[in-house]
Amino acid sequence: MHSNSRCPVLVTGGAGYIGSHAVLALLDRGWEVAVIDNLTTGFRFAVPPGAAFYEGDIEDGELVARIVAEQNIGAVMHFAGSIVVPESVENPLKYYHNNTAKSRSLIDTLVEAGVPHFIFSSTAATYGSPRVSPVREDSPTQPINPYGWSKLMTEQMLSDVSAAHALNYCALRYFNVAGADPQARSGQSTAGATHLIKVAVEAALGKRDHVSVFGTDYETPDGTGVRDYIHVSDLAAAHVLALEALIEEPSRSMVMNCGYGRGFSVLEVLDAVDRVTNMKIERRMSPRRPGDPPTLIADPSRLRAALPWEPAHADLEQIVTHALAWERRLAEIRESVG
């Protein structure tokens, strides 16, 4: 449908945390962008003025087909879905509906419309509790919760669909996404978010009175869980580069880890927040949460080999600084929105 290298892109879930940063990354690089979001967890203010916005659900095939036609869409970045791991354990059917069944519906509509390129927001939860760290893409995929399964099923669908139809895809498996746009145009805005850095900067600004540390007896240097934190803007940049690679080689599909390949423990992250804010957050030691692996670090060598990706923000204190700036900006936005 599109031979030119810059087709208009539809971003599903573009009013959410990672989706809105992908929209910014695309616009910054001169792409035309349309967003579909049902605003159940996304925010209208997170969609920048340069993007066409449609409020609706990706399961609404008629709406998706209309957007594709109206905007001449040649590629989709798919972020829409549910992402809270403990909730997926309590309410698995919600996750199989929002993440798997709705993705199936979306892919069906796109195949019908002849959209050739698809970037999928996947997750390191597809690996479950990996025995070996850093984790490579050929590590066994054994999710330990419905969230991980719901994403892995979508990856499998994409693999099968790309073999049967003229659609190539890239599934990007995220590790721990953190931080905010360096210009404070977007950030993590969800109330009651569970991401450690978000929680810690809320505590630093007095929005919470403490931070719970879940598990202090892991086999890690300080006993707390170790994670690979990737700056959301570096992650968004990887999506744009992946899209360019798919357009360049229509026969190629890819599955790639997104992380820096180094981990920080919960206590190291809280120490970094203390340094950036020049104060001391109260930490409360709590028992482990079920399903949390002790260490989860990406091996990003496939991503670095396949794409000209050079992270610009691979610095923990910078990630914290940007998260903090966004938290302050969010308070202003909330006041002005009322």
Short mmCIF file of C-alpha atoms in Angstrom, two decimals:
data_model
loop_
_atom_site.label_atom_id
_atom_site.label_comp_id
_atom_site.label_asym_id
_atom_site.label_seq_id
_atom_site.Cartn_x
_atom_site.Cartn_y
_atom_site.Cartn_z
CA MET A 1 0.00 0.00 0.00
CA HIS A 2 2.82 2.38 0.90
CA SER A 3 6.19 2.38 -0.76
CA ASN A 4 7.32 5.69 0.68
CA SER A 5 9.39 5.49 3.82
CA ARG A 6 7.12 7.82 5.81
CA CYS A 7 3.60 6.43 5.97
CA PRO A 8 1.08 7.84 8.46
CA VAL A 9 1.16 5.79 11.70
CA LEU A 10 -1.77 4.80 13.91
CA VAL A 11 -0.82 4.60 17.60
CA THR A 12 -3.25 2.57 19.72
CA GLY A 13 -3.25 3.57 23.38
CA GLY A 14 -1.52 6.80 22.37
CA ALA A 15 -2.99 8.66 25.35
CA GLY A 16 -1.21 6.31 27.76
CA TYR A 17 2.24 6.48 29.30
CA ILE A 18 4.44 4.73 26.73
CA GLY A 19 2.09 5.37 23.80
CA SER A 20 2.16 9.14 24.28
CA HIS A 21 5.98 9.10 24.24
CA ALA A 22 5.93 7.09 21.01
CA VAL A 23 3.61 9.75 19.52
CA LEU A 24 6.08 12.47 20.53
CA ALA A 25 9.01 10.50 19.09
CA LEU A 26 7.18 10.03 15.77
CA LEU A 27 6.10 13.69 15.54
CA ASP A 28 9.61 14.88 16.48
CA ARG A 29 10.97 12.86 13.53
CA GLY A 30 8.43 14.22 11.06
CA TRP A 31 5.91 11.35 10.88
CA GLU A 32 2.16 11.87 10.55
CA VAL A 33 0.35 10.33 13.50
CA ALA A 34 -3.19 9.33 14.43
CA VAL A 35 -4.13 8.08 17.90
CA ILE A 36 -6.95 5.79 19.01
CA ASP A 37 -7.56 5.50 22.75
CA ASN A 38 -10.68 4.70 24.76
CA LEU A 39 -9.37 6.86 27.65
CA THR A 40 -10.07 4.22 30.32
CA THR A 41 -6.51 4.62 31.59
CA GLY A 42 -5.18 7.18 29.09
CA PHE A 43 -5.48 10.97 29.30
CA ARG A 44 -6.67 13.30 26.56
CA PHE A 45 -4.05 15.88 27.64
CA ALA A 46 -1.29 13.36 26.89
CA VAL A 47 -2.01 13.45 23.14
CA PRO A 48 -0.01 16.29 21.55
CA PRO A 49 -1.75 18.74 19.20
CA GLY A 50 0.10 17.40 16.15
CA ALA A 51 -1.71 14.03 16.24
CA ALA A 52 -5.22 13.27 14.97
CA PHE A 53 -7.20 11.88 17.92
CA TYR A 54 -10.01 9.32 17.85
CA GLU A 55 -11.73 8.31 21.07
CA GLY A 56 -12.76 4.71 20.75
CA ASP A 57 -11.84 1.07 21.16
CA ILE A 58 -9.49 -1.02 19.02
CA GLU A 59 -12.17 -3.74 19.11
CA ASP A 60 -14.44 -1.45 17.07
CA GLY A 61 -13.47 -2.76 13.63
CA GLU A 62 -15.58 -0.19 11.77
CA LEU A 63 -13.89 2.69 13.57
CA VAL A 64 -10.37 1.28 13.05
CA ALA A 65 -11.10 0.68 9.34
CA ARG A 66 -12.39 4.26 9.02
CA ILE A 67 -9.25 5.69 10.67
CA VAL A 68 -7.02 3.61 8.38
CA ALA A 69 -8.90 4.92 5.33
CA GLU A 70 -9.20 8.55 6.49
CA GLN A 71 -5.58 8.87 7.56
CA ASN A 72 -4.07 6.60 4.87
CA ILE A 73 -2.45 4.53 7.64
CA GLY A 74 0.53 2.39 6.60
CA ALA A 75 1.74 1.18 10.01
CA VAL A 76 0.41 0.60 13.51
CA MET A 77 2.12 0.89 16.89
CA HIS A 78 -0.01 -1.09 19.32
CA PHE A 79 0.16 -0.01 22.99
CA ALA A 80 -3.51 -0.32 24.01
CA GLY A 81 -4.08 -2.86 26.76
CA SER A 82 -4.08 -3.59 30.48
CA ILE A 83 -0.77 -3.76 32.31
CA VAL A 84 -1.18 -4.42 36.07
CA VAL A 85 0.28 -7.83 36.87
CA PRO A 86 -1.50 -8.49 40.23
CA GLU A 87 -4.82 -7.45 38.67
CA SER A 88 -4.24 -9.96 35.85
CA VAL A 89 -3.99 -12.72 38.47
CA GLU A 90 -7.26 -11.61 40.12
CA ASN A 91 -9.08 -10.93 36.86
CA PRO A 92 -7.53 -13.04 34.10
CA LEU A 93 -10.46 -12.78 31.70
CA LYS A 94 -10.15 -8.98 31.62
CA TYR A 95 -6.55 -9.41 30.44
CA TYR A 96 -7.33 -12.09 27.87
CA HIS A 97 -10.06 -9.81 26.57
CA ASN A 98 -8.23 -6.46 26.58
CA ASN A 99 -4.81 -7.74 25.53
CA THR A 100 -5.43 -10.88 23.48
CA ALA A 101 -8.96 -10.81 22.04
CA LYS A 102 -8.85 -7.09 21.24
CA SER A 103 -5.43 -7.47 19.61
CA ARG A 104 -6.89 -10.26 17.49
CA SER A 105 -9.71 -7.98 16.42
CA LEU A 106 -7.29 -5.14 15.64
CA ILE A 107 -4.97 -7.37 13.59
CA ASP A 108 -7.98 -8.78 11.71
CA THR A 109 -9.10 -5.27 10.72
CA LEU A 110 -5.58 -4.28 9.65
CA VAL A 111 -5.04 -7.42 7.53
CA GLU A 112 -8.41 -6.76 5.87
CA ALA A 113 -7.35 -3.15 5.16
CA GLY A 114 -3.91 -4.19 3.89
CA VAL A 115 -1.83 -2.34 6.50
CA PRO A 116 1.66 -3.85 6.11
CA HIS A 117 3.62 -2.96 9.30
CA PHE A 118 2.89 -3.60 12.98
CA ILE A 119 4.92 -2.71 16.08
CA PHE A 120 3.78 -4.50 19.22
CA SER A 121 4.28 -3.37 22.79
CA SER A 122 5.26 -6.64 24.50
CA THR A 123 6.90 -7.33 27.82
CA ALA A 124 9.65 -9.12 29.70
CA ALA A 125 6.79 -10.82 31.58
CA THR A 126 6.74 -13.26 28.63
CA TYR A 127 9.88 -14.82 30.18
CA GLY A 128 8.32 -15.44 33.61
CA SER A 129 11.09 -16.05 36.15
CA PRO A 130 14.11 -16.62 33.91
CA ARG A 131 16.80 -18.95 35.25
CA VAL A 132 19.54 -17.02 33.47
CA SER A 133 20.11 -13.26 33.60
CA PRO A 134 20.65 -11.18 31.47
CA VAL A 135 17.73 -12.61 29.49
CA ARG A 136 18.03 -13.24 25.75
CA GLU A 137 15.16 -13.43 23.27
CA ASP A 138 15.70 -17.17 22.83
CA SER A 139 15.31 -17.76 26.59
CA PRO A 140 12.28 -19.94 27.35
CA THR A 141 9.00 -18.02 27.38
CA GLN A 142 7.18 -19.28 30.46
CA PRO A 143 4.95 -16.52 31.82
CA ILE A 144 3.94 -16.80 35.47
CA ASN A 145 0.86 -14.58 35.25
CA PRO A 146 -2.06 -13.94 32.85
CA TYR A 147 -0.57 -10.56 31.86
CA GLY A 148 2.56 -12.27 30.47
CA TRP A 149 0.46 -14.96 28.77
CA SER A 150 -1.91 -12.41 27.21
CA LYS A 151 1.06 -10.66 25.58
CA LEU A 152 2.81 -13.88 24.52
CA MET A 153 -0.40 -15.07 22.84
CA THR A 154 -0.48 -11.85 20.84
CA GLU A 155 3.15 -12.37 19.80
CA GLN A 156 2.20 -15.87 18.62
CA MET A 157 -0.75 -14.47 16.65
CA LEU A 158 1.52 -11.94 14.96
CA SER A 159 4.02 -14.65 14.08
CA ASP A 160 1.30 -16.80 12.48
CA VAL A 161 -0.41 -13.87 10.72
CA SER A 162 2.87 -12.59 9.27
CA ALA A 163 3.47 -16.04 7.79
CA ALA A 164 0.04 -16.05 6.15
CA HIS A 165 -0.42 -12.40 5.13
CA ALA A 166 1.56 -9.40 3.88
CA LEU A 167 2.18 -8.03 7.37
CA ASN A 168 5.57 -7.79 9.06
CA TYR A 169 5.91 -7.01 12.73
CA CYS A 170 8.30 -6.20 15.54
CA ALA A 171 7.48 -7.27 19.10
CA LEU A 172 9.46 -5.22 21.61
CA ARG A 173 9.74 -6.83 25.03
CA TYR A 174 10.08 -4.07 27.59
CA PHE A 175 11.85 -4.38 30.88
CA ASN A 176 11.11 -1.69 33.51
CA VAL A 177 10.05 1.49 31.77
CA ALA A 178 10.60 4.67 33.77
CA GLY A 179 11.18 8.41 33.55
CA ALA A 180 9.36 11.00 31.44
CA ASP A 181 9.83 13.15 28.36
CA PRO A 182 12.93 15.35 28.98
CA GLN A 183 10.88 18.43 27.97
CA ALA A 184 8.11 17.37 30.40
CA ARG A 185 5.55 17.06 27.58
CA SER A 186 4.36 13.70 28.89
CA GLY A 187 5.00 11.20 31.67
CA GLN A 188 3.47 8.51 33.84
CA SER A 189 0.09 10.00 34.84
CA THR A 190 -1.88 7.06 36.22
CA ALA A 191 -3.17 7.49 39.76
CA GLY A 192 -2.14 4.64 42.05
CA ALA A 193 0.61 3.51 39.67
CA THR A 194 2.76 0.64 40.88
CA HIS A 195 6.03 1.52 39.09
CA LEU A 196 8.78 1.96 41.66
CA ILE A 197 10.28 5.22 40.34
CA LYS A 198 6.83 6.79 39.97
CA VAL A 199 5.92 5.73 43.52
CA ALA A 200 9.26 7.01 44.88
CA VAL A 201 8.98 10.48 43.31
CA GLU A 202 5.39 10.72 44.59
CA ALA A 203 6.76 10.00 48.07
CA ALA A 204 9.53 12.58 47.59
CA LEU A 205 6.87 15.21 46.77
CA GLY A 206 4.78 14.29 49.81
CA LYS A 207 2.01 12.50 47.88
CA ARG A 208 2.77 9.27 49.78
CA ASP A 209 4.18 8.90 53.28
CA HIS A 210 6.43 5.93 52.49
CA VAL A 211 7.61 3.46 49.86
CA SER A 212 7.09 -0.25 50.42
CA VAL A 213 10.05 -2.48 49.58
CA PHE A 214 8.60 -5.88 48.63
CA GLY A 215 11.06 -8.61 49.51
CA THR A 216 14.40 -8.11 51.26
CA ASP A 217 15.62 -11.71 51.18
CA TYR A 218 16.27 -12.25 47.46
CA GLU A 219 19.59 -13.67 46.30
CA THR A 220 20.80 -10.25 45.16
CA PRO A 221 23.63 -8.04 46.50
CA ASP A 222 21.37 -6.18 48.95
CA GLY A 223 18.46 -8.65 49.15
CA THR A 224 16.00 -6.51 47.16
CA GLY A 225 14.77 -7.15 43.63
CA VAL A 226 16.99 -6.04 40.74
CA ARG A 227 15.46 -4.60 37.55
CA ASP A 228 16.62 -3.13 34.26
CA TYR A 229 15.14 0.40 34.12
CA ILE A 230 14.86 1.90 30.63
CA HIS A 231 14.03 5.56 30.02
CA VAL A 232 10.68 5.88 28.26
CA SER A 233 12.11 8.26 25.63
CA ASP A 234 14.87 5.79 24.74
CA LEU A 235 12.18 3.11 24.47
CA ALA A 236 10.06 5.33 22.20
CA ALA A 237 13.09 5.98 19.98
CA ALA A 238 13.56 2.20 19.59
CA HIS A 239 9.97 1.95 18.30
CA VAL A 240 10.56 4.51 15.57
CA LEU A 241 13.80 2.81 14.51
CA ALA A 242 12.06 -0.58 14.50
CA LEU A 243 9.33 0.84 12.28
CA GLU A 244 11.93 2.20 9.84
CA ALA A 245 13.55 -1.26 9.75
CA LEU A 246 10.20 -2.97 9.00
CA ILE A 247 9.50 -0.56 6.15
CA GLU A 248 12.99 -1.03 4.74
CA GLU A 249 12.73 -4.84 4.77
CA PRO A 250 9.09 -5.88 4.34
CA SER A 251 9.97 -9.58 4.59
CA ARG A 252 11.58 -9.21 8.02
CA SER A 253 9.87 -9.57 11.39
CA MET A 254 11.64 -9.20 14.73
CA VAL A 255 11.31 -9.90 18.44
CA MET A 256 13.63 -7.80 20.59
CA ASN A 257 14.33 -6.98 24.21
CA CYS A 258 14.28 -3.33 25.25
CA GLY A 259 16.53 -2.61 28.19
CA TYR A 260 20.01 -1.32 28.95
CA GLY A 261 21.50 -4.62 30.06
CA ARG A 262 22.23 -3.49 33.61
CA GLY A 263 20.14 -3.66 36.72
CA PHE A 264 19.50 -1.63 39.86
CA SER A 265 18.04 -2.94 43.11
CA VAL A 266 15.02 -1.36 44.78
CA LEU A 267 17.28 0.19 47.44
CA GLU A 268 19.68 1.57 44.80
CA VAL A 269 16.73 3.26 43.05
CA LEU A 270 15.51 4.78 46.33
CA ASP A 271 19.05 5.99 47.09
CA ALA A 272 19.12 7.69 43.68
CA VAL A 273 15.81 9.44 44.43
CA ASP A 274 17.21 10.56 47.79
CA ARG A 275 20.28 12.01 46.02
CA VAL A 276 18.27 13.81 43.34
CA THR A 277 15.78 15.30 45.83
CA ASN A 278 18.30 15.79 48.63
CA MET A 279 15.96 14.18 51.15
CA LYS A 280 15.25 10.78 52.67
CA ILE A 281 12.20 8.75 51.65
CA GLU A 282 10.78 6.49 54.34
CA ARG A 283 11.17 2.85 53.31
CA ARG A 284 8.97 0.10 54.76
CA MET A 285 10.21 -3.43 54.38
CA SER A 286 7.43 -5.77 53.29
CA PRO A 287 7.23 -9.44 52.32
CA ARG A 288 7.82 -10.51 48.71
CA ARG A 289 4.97 -10.21 46.24
CA PRO A 290 3.98 -13.48 44.54
CA GLY A 291 5.36 -13.76 41.03
CA ASP A 292 8.24 -11.28 41.38
CA PRO A 293 11.51 -12.74 40.05
CA PRO A 294 14.63 -11.74 42.06
CA THR A 295 16.47 -10.34 39.02
CA LEU A 296 15.24 -9.28 35.59
CA ILE A 297 17.85 -7.76 33.29
CA ALA A 298 17.72 -7.57 29.48
CA ASP A 299 20.36 -8.69 27.08
CA PRO A 300 19.78 -5.93 24.48
CA SER A 301 22.43 -7.09 22.01
CA ARG A 302 19.89 -8.11 19.35
CA LEU A 303 18.28 -4.65 19.43
CA ARG A 304 21.67 -2.94 19.22
CA ALA A 305 22.74 -5.18 16.32
CA ALA A 306 19.49 -4.74 14.35
CA LEU A 307 18.89 -1.01 14.85
CA PRO A 308 21.09 2.11 15.05
CA TRP A 309 19.81 2.58 18.62
CA GLU A 310 21.93 4.66 20.95
CA PRO A 311 20.27 5.34 24.30
CA ALA A 312 20.39 9.02 25.24
CA HIS A 313 19.19 8.70 28.85
CA ALA A 314 20.80 5.54 30.25
CA ASP A 315 21.47 7.17 33.60
CA LEU A 316 19.44 6.33 36.69
CA GLU A 317 19.62 9.83 38.22
CA GLN A 318 18.53 11.37 34.91
CA ILE A 319 15.56 8.98 34.75
CA VAL A 320 14.62 10.04 38.30
CA THR A 321 15.13 13.75 37.51
CA HIS A 322 12.79 13.56 34.50
CA ALA A 323 10.19 11.57 36.49
CA LEU A 324 10.30 14.18 39.25
CA ALA A 325 9.94 17.10 36.83
CA TRP A 326 6.91 15.40 35.26
CA GLU A 327 5.35 14.73 38.68
CA ARG A 328 5.53 18.47 39.42
CA ARG A 329 4.15 19.36 35.98
CA LEU A 330 1.33 16.84 36.41
CA ALA A 331 0.20 18.63 39.56
CA GLU A 332 -0.10 21.86 37.50
CA ILE A 333 -2.01 20.07 34.70
CA ARG A 334 -4.43 18.53 37.21
CA GLU A 335 -5.11 21.93 38.77
CA SER A 336 -5.74 23.58 35.40
CA VAL A 337 -7.98 20.71 34.23
CA GLY A 338 -9.79 20.90 37.55
#
